[in-house]
Amino acid sequence: MAVYTDVAADDLAAFLAPYDLGDLLSYKGIAEGVENTNFLLHTTRGSFILTLYEKRVAEDDLPYFLALMAHLAARGVSCPQPAKTRDGTICGTLSGRPAVIINFLEGVWPRRPGVVHCAGVGEALARMHLAGLDFPHYRRNPLSVSGWRPLFNMAAPRADEIQPGLRDFIAAELDYLEASWPQQLPTGVIHADLFPDNVFFIGDKLSGLIDFPFSCNDILAYDVAICLNAWCFEPDLAFNATKARALLSAYQRARPLSEAEQAALPLLARGAALRFLLTRLVDFLDVPEGALVKPKDPMEYVRKLRFQQTVATIRDYGVEAAGAVA
């Protein structure tokens, strides 16, 4: 989450008028994250999150995200629900941006994820994948392998400003992944951005998943690979196999990975690392002037990608292959 677009109090009050959310008491920008503008609203009827969709989120895709959250919630997956106006409208326009209000989900995200958090997110991810199997809508993933070269072309002219040789490193990896990307693995609804700040816990118990604007239809195991990169490295970027084993084991207890998925997981993890390296690199090189946001360091994902390049099999993540769960 972040703040790119300022919202005047009078404009916000007018936006809230068609809702039955009470009177606005206060609102504050949320500076975490990098993608959309978010505010925490306090009204006489509670707390809510206001999101203004920016950058990579197309307005035409919003019905998919909003319908998905309702679908998942109906199947027992804890996630925020959008507020409706009195005439049933969900999405409006505020400060020139598509805007949605969602309910406030209790819990906090883990600043230092432990093994118990990794197990919790593994189970929740599997249950989300299962719950999404009968979701009737489709959205392709614009940030899957076919979307990486356009990102690279945007960042390539300045990539070596971040680190000498970075342009050639990314180019070689992109060539390899485009030629090797798997085509026949199970697909379905994925979250595509399930980082620690998008998962809330109350104590050690997972209380919900948030932030669905990257959700789409893609390879299910690719979502697992994103989580391996997001949850299983220490602050010094050393890989923690104990956390990976907890995440993968919990996932497989709910939804066992096929042999083909397990064999492809190291490649998918390389792709996931490259995807976030590229988007972070583009963002790092192009922060809008005056934006209340601190761009995330792309070099974190250079180091993660270098690790993933050394992984040969799922055993390197701490679990046995061919469906056995540690």
Coordinates of C-alpha atoms in Angstrom, one line a residue, residues 186-309:
P186 CA -2.5 -27.0 -13.2
T187 CA -4.0 -23.5 -13.3
G188 CA -6.6 -21.6 -11.4
V189 CA -7.1 -18.4 -9.4
I190 CA -3.9 -17.1 -7.7
H191 CA -3.3 -14.2 -5.4
A192 CA 0.0 -13.4 -7.1
D193 CA 1.2 -11.0 -4.4
L194 CA 0.9 -12.8 -1.1
F195 CA 3.7 -11.1 0.8
P196 CA 3.8 -10.8 4.6
D197 CA 2.1 -7.4 4.5
N198 CA -0.9 -9.0 2.7
V199 CA -1.5 -11.6 5.4
F200 CA -2.9 -10.7 8.8
F201 CA -2.5 -12.7 12.0
I202 CA -4.0 -12.4 15.5
G203 CA -1.3 -13.9 17.7
D204 CA -0.1 -17.0 15.8
K205 CA -3.5 -17.6 14.0
L206 CA -3.9 -16.3 10.5
S207 CA -6.9 -13.9 10.4
G208 CA -7.1 -13.1 6.7
L209 CA -5.7 -12.4 3.3
I210 CA -5.8 -8.9 1.8
D211 CA -4.9 -6.9 -1.3
F212 CA -6.2 -8.8 -4.3
P213 CA -5.4 -6.4 -7.2
F214 CA -2.9 -8.7 -8.8
S215 CA -5.1 -11.8 -8.5
C216 CA -5.6 -13.6 -11.8
N217 CA -5.6 -17.0 -13.4
D218 CA -2.2 -18.7 -13.8
I219 CA -0.2 -21.7 -12.7
L220 CA -1.2 -22.5 -9.1
A221 CA 2.4 -23.6 -8.2
Y222 CA 3.6 -20.2 -9.3
D223 CA 1.7 -18.7 -6.4
V224 CA 3.6 -21.1 -4.1
A225 CA 6.9 -20.0 -5.7
I226 CA 6.1 -16.4 -5.0
C227 CA 5.5 -17.2 -1.3
L228 CA 8.8 -19.1 -1.1
N229 CA 10.6 -15.9 -2.2
A230 CA 8.5 -13.6 0.0
W231 CA 8.4 -15.7 3.2
C232 CA 11.4 -18.0 3.4
F233 CA 14.4 -15.6 3.4
E234 CA 15.9 -14.0 6.5
P235 CA 16.6 -10.3 6.8
D236 CA 20.2 -11.0 5.7
L237 CA 18.7 -12.8 2.7
A238 CA 19.9 -16.2 3.7
F239 CA 17.3 -18.9 2.7
N240 CA 15.6 -20.6 5.6
A241 CA 14.8 -24.2 4.7
T242 CA 12.9 -24.7 7.9
K243 CA 10.4 -22.0 6.9
A244 CA 10.2 -23.4 3.4
R245 CA 9.4 -26.9 4.7
A246 CA 6.7 -25.5 7.0
L247 CA 5.1 -23.5 4.1
L248 CA 5.3 -26.4 1.6
S249 CA 4.2 -29.1 4.0
A250 CA 1.2 -27.1 5.2
Y251 CA 0.2 -26.3 1.6
Q252 CA 0.5 -30.0 0.6
R253 CA -1.6 -31.2 3.5
A254 CA -4.5 -29.2 2.0
R255 CA -3.6 -29.5 -1.7
P256 CA -0.8 -31.9 -2.6
L257 CA 1.5 -30.8 -5.5
S258 CA 1.7 -33.1 -8.4
E259 CA 5.0 -34.6 -9.4
A260 CA 5.1 -32.2 -12.4
E261 CA 4.4 -29.2 -10.1
Q262 CA 7.2 -30.3 -7.7
A263 CA 9.6 -30.7 -10.5
A264 CA 8.8 -27.3 -11.9
L265 CA 8.9 -25.4 -8.6
P266 CA 12.6 -24.3 -8.7
L267 CA 12.0 -22.9 -12.2
L268 CA 8.8 -21.2 -11.1
A269 CA 10.7 -19.7 -8.1
R270 CA 13.3 -18.3 -10.5
G271 CA 10.5 -16.7 -12.5
A272 CA 8.8 -15.3 -9.4
A273 CA 12.1 -13.7 -8.3
L274 CA 12.6 -12.2 -11.7
R275 CA 9.1 -10.8 -11.8
F276 CA 9.5 -8.9 -8.6
L277 CA 13.0 -7.8 -9.5
L278 CA 11.7 -6.3 -12.7
T279 CA 8.7 -4.5 -11.1
R280 CA 10.8 -3.2 -8.3
L281 CA 13.5 -2.0 -10.7
V282 CA 11.0 -0.1 -12.8
D283 CA 9.4 1.4 -9.7
F284 CA 12.8 2.3 -8.2
L285 CA 13.8 4.2 -11.3
D286 CA 10.5 6.0 -11.7
V287 CA 9.0 7.2 -8.4
P288 CA 6.4 10.0 -9.0
E289 CA 7.5 13.3 -7.6
G290 CA 5.9 14.0 -4.3
A291 CA 4.6 10.5 -3.8
L292 CA 4.3 9.3 -0.2
V293 CA 6.1 6.0 -0.9
K294 CA 9.5 4.5 -0.4
P295 CA 10.3 2.2 -3.4
K296 CA 11.5 -1.3 -2.4
D297 CA 15.1 -2.3 -3.1
P298 CA 15.3 -4.3 -6.3
M299 CA 18.7 -5.8 -5.2
E300 CA 16.9 -7.9 -2.6
Y301 CA 15.4 -9.9 -5.5
V302 CA 18.8 -10.1 -7.4
R303 CA 20.1 -12.0 -4.4
K304 CA 17.0 -14.2 -4.1
L305 CA 17.2 -14.9 -7.8
R306 CA 20.8 -15.9 -7.5
F307 CA 19.8 -18.4 -4.8
Q308 CA 17.0 -19.8 -6.8
Q309 CA 19.3 -20.4 -9.7

